[in-house]
PDB file of C-alpha atoms in Angstrom:
ATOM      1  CA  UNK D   1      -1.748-131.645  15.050  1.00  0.00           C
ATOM      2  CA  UNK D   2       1.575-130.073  13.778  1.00  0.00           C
ATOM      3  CA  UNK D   3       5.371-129.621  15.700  1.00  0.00           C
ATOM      4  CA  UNK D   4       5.948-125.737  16.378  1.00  0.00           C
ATOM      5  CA  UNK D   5       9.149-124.953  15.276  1.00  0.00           C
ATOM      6  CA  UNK D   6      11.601-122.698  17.312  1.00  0.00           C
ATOM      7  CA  UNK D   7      11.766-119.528  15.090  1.00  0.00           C
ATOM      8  CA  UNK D   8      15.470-118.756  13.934  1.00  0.00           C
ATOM      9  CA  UNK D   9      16.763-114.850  14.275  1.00  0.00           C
ATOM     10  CA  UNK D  10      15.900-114.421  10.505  1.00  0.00           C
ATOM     11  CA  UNK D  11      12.533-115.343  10.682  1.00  0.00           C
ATOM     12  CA  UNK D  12      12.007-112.030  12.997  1.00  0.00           C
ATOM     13  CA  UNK D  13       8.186-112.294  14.282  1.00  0.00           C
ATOM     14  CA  UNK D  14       7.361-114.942  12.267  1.00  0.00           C
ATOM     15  CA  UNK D  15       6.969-118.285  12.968  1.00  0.00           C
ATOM     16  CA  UNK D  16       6.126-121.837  11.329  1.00  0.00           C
ATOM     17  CA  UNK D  17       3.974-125.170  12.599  1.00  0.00           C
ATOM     18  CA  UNK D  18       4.901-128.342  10.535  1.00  0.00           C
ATOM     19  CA  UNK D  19       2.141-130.682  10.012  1.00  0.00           C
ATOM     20  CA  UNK D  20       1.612-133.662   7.488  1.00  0.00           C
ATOM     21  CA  UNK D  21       0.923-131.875   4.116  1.00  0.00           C
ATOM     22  CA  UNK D  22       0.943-128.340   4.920  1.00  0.00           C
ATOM     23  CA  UNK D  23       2.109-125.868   7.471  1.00  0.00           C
ATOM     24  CA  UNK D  24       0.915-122.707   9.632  1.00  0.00           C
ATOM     25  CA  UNK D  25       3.099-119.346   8.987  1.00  0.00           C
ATOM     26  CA  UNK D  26       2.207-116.770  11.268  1.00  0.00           C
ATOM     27  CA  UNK D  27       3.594-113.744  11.923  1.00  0.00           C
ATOM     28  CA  UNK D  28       2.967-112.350  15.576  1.00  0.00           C
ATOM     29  CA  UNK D  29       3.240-108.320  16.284  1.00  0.00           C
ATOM     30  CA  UNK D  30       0.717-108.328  13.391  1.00  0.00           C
ATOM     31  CA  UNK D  31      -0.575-104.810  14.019  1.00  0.00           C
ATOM     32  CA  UNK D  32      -3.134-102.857  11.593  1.00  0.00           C
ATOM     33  CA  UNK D  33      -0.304-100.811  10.866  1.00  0.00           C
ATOM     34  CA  UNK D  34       2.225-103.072   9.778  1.00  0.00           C
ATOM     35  CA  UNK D  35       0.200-105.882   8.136  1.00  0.00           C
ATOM     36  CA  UNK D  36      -3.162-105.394   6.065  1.00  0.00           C
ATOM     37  CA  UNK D  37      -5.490-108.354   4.426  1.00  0.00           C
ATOM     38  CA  UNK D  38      -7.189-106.674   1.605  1.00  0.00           C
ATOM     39  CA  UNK D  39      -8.934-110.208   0.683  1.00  0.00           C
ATOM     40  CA  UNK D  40      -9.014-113.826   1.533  1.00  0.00           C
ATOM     41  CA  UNK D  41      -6.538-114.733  -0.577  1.00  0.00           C
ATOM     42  CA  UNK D  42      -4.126-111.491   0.151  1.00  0.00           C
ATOM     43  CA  UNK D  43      -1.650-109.976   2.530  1.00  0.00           C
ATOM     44  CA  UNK D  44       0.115-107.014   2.777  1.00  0.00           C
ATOM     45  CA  UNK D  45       3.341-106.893   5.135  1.00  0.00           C
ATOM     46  CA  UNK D  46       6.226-104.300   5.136  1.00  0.00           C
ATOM     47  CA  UNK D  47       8.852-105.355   2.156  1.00  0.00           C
ATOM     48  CA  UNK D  48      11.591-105.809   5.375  1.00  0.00           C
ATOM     49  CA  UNK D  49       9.469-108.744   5.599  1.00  0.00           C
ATOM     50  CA  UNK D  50      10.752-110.801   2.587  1.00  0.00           C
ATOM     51  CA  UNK D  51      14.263-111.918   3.944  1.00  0.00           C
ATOM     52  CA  UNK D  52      11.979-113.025   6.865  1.00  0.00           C
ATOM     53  CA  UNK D  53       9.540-114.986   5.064  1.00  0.00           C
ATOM     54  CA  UNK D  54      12.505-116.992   2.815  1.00  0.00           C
ATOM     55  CA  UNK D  55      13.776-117.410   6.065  1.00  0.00           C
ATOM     56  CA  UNK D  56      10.459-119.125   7.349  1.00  0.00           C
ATOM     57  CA  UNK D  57      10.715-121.375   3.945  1.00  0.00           C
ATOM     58  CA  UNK D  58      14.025-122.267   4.834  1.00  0.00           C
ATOM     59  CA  UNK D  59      13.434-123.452   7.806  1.00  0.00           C
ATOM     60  CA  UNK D  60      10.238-125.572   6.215  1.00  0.00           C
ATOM     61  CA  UNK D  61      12.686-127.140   3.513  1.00  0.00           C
ATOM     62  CA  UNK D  62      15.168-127.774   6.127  1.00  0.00           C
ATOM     63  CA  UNK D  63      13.504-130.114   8.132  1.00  0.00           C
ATOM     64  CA  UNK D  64      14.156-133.916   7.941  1.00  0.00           C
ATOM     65  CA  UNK D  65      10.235-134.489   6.844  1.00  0.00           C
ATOM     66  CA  UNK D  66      10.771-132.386   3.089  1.00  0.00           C
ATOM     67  CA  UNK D  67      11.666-135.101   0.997  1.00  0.00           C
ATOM     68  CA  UNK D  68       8.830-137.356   2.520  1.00  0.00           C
ATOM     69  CA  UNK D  69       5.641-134.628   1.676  1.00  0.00           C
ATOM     70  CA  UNK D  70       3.885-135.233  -1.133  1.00  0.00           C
ATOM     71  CA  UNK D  71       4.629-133.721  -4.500  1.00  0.00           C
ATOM     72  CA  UNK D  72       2.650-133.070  -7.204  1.00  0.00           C
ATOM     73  CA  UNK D  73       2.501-134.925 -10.240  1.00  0.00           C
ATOM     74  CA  UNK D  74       4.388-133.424 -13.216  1.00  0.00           C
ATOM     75  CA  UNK D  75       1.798-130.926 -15.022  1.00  0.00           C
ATOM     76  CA  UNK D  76      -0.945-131.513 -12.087  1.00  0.00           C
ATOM     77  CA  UNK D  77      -2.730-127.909 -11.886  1.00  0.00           C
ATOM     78  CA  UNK D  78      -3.469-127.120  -8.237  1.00  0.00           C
ATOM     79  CA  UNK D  79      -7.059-127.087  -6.998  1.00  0.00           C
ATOM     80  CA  UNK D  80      -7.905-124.397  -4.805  1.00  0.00           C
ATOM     81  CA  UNK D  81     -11.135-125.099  -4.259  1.00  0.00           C
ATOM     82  CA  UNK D  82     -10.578-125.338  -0.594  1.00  0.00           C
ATOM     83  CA  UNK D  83     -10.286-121.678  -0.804  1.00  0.00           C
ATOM     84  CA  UNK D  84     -13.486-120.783  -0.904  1.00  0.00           C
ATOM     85  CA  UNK D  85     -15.501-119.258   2.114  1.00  0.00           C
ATOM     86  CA  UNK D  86     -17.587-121.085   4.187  1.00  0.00           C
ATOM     87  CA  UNK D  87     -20.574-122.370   2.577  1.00  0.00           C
ATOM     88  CA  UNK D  88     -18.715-122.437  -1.068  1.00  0.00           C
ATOM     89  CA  UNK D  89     -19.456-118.739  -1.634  1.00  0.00           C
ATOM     90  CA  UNK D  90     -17.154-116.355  -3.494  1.00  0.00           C
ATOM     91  CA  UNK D  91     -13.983-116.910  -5.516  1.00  0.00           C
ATOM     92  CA  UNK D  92     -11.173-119.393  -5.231  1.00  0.00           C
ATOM     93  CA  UNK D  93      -7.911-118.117  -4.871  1.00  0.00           C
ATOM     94  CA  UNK D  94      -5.415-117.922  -7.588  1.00  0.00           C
ATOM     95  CA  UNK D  95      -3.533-121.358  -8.083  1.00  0.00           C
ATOM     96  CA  UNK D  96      -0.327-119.147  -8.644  1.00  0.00           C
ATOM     97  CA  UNK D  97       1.638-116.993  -6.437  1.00  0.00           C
ATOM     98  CA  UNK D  98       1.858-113.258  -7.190  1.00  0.00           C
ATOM     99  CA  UNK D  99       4.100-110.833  -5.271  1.00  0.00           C
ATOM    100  CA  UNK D 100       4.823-107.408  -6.220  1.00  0.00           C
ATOM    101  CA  UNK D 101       6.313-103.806  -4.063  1.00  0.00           C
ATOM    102  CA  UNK D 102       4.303-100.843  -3.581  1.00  0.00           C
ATOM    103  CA  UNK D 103       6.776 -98.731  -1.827  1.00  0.00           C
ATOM    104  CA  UNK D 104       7.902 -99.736   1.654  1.00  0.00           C
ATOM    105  CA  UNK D 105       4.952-102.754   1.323  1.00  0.00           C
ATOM    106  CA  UNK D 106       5.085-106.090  -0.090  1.00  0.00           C
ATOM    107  CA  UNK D 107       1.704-107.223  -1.371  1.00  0.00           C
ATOM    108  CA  UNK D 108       1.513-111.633  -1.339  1.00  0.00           C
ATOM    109  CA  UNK D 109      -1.770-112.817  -3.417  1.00  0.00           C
ATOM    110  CA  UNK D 110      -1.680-116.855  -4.055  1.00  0.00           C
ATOM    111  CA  UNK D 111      -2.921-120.253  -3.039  1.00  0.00           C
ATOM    112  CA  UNK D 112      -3.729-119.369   0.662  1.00  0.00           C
ATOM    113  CA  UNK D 113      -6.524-118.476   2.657  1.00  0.00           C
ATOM    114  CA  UNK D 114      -5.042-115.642   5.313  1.00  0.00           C
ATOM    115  CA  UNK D 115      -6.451-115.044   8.584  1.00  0.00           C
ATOM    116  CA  UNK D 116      -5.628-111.160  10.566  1.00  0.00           C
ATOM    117  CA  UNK D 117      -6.660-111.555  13.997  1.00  0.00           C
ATOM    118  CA  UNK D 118      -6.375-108.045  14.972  1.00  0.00           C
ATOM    119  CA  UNK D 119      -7.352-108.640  18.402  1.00  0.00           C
ATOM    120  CA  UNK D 120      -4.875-110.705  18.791  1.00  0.00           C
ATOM    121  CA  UNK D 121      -2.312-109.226  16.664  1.00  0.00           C
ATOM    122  CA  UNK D 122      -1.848-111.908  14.623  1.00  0.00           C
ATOM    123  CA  UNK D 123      -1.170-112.784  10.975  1.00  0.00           C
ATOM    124  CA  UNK D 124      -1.830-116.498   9.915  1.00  0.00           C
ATOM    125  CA  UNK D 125      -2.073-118.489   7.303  1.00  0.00           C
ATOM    126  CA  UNK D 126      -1.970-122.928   6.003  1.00  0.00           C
ATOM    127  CA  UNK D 127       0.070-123.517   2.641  1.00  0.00           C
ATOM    128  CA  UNK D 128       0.723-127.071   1.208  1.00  0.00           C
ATOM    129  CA  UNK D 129       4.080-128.067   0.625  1.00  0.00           C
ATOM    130  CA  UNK D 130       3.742-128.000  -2.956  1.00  0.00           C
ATOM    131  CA  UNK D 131       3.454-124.251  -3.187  1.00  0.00           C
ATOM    132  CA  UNK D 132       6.940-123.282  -1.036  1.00  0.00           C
ATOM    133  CA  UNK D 133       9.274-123.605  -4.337  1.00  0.00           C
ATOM    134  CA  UNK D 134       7.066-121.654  -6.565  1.00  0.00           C
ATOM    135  CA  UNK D 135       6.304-119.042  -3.620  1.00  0.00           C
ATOM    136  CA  UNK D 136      10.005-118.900  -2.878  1.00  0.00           C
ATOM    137  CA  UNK D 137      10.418-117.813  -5.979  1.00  0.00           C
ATOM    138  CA  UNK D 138       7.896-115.209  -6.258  1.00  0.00           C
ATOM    139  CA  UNK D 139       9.216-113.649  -3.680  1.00  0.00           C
ATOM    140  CA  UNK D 140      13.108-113.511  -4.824  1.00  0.00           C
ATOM    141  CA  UNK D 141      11.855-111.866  -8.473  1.00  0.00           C
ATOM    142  CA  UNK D 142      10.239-109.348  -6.265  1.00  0.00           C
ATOM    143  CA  UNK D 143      12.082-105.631  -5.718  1.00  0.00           C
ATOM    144  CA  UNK D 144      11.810-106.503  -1.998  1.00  0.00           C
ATOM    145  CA  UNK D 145      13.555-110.351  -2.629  1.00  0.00           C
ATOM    146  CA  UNK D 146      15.900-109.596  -4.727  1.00  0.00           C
ATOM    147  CA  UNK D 147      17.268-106.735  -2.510  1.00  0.00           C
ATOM    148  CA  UNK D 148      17.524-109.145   0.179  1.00  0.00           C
ATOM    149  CA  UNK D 149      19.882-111.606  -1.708  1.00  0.00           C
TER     150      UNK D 149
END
């Protein structure tokens, strides 16, 4: 069980649940036309949407808990083996974040497993704590991060 956080005006539609070694983002108004999940392990939102995902890190490394999650230990790889679908079929996702612009669309591949409920127009996904700084950072060296600094 996790503590929904109130979403600040730069998070736009998304939003984030804090819980004891990871958190939800989700991003509501998640329409087939906006967002798109081309795999498990991928999302594609509009590029608008990077000021508004740092902002949803932010507010993760801003509450009182950070310090206290657990960190990894210098030169631990990450284990994504809880990526896998259901039954331990198919690939794990990639233990590193990659973001990169195609046009108007920001594409996020990484250490997630992403859920699109289109029914319900919504976009969710759990990361650990451990991933925020390197995500973070992924997303700033992007066309659609850095234009938003």
């Amino acid at each position: 069980m996790g503590a929904i956080q109130r979403p600040t005006p730069a998070m736009g539609p998304y939003h984030v649940e804090i819980r004891s070694e990871s958190f939800y983002l989700n991003r509501g108004d998640a329409t087939p036309d906006l967002v798109a999940q081309p795999s498990r392990h991928e999302v594609v939102v509009p590029a608008a949407d990077a000021p508004r995902i740092l902002a949803a890190l932010d507010q993760v490394t801003a509450h009182p808990q950070w310090r206290r999650w657990p960190r990894p230990a210098e030169g631990e790889q990450p284990d994504t083996s809880w990526t896998r679908a259901p039954g331990g079929q198919g690939p794990v996702a990639d233990p590193h974040w990659t973001v990169t612009a195609d046009g108007d669309r920001l594409h996020l591949r990484g250490p997630w497993v992403v859920y699109h409920e289109t029914h319900r127009n919504l976009l969710g996904t759990e990361l650990c704590y451990r991933d925020v700084p390197e995500l973070r950072e992924a997303i700033k060296k992007s066309p659609a991060g850095s234009a938003s600094r």
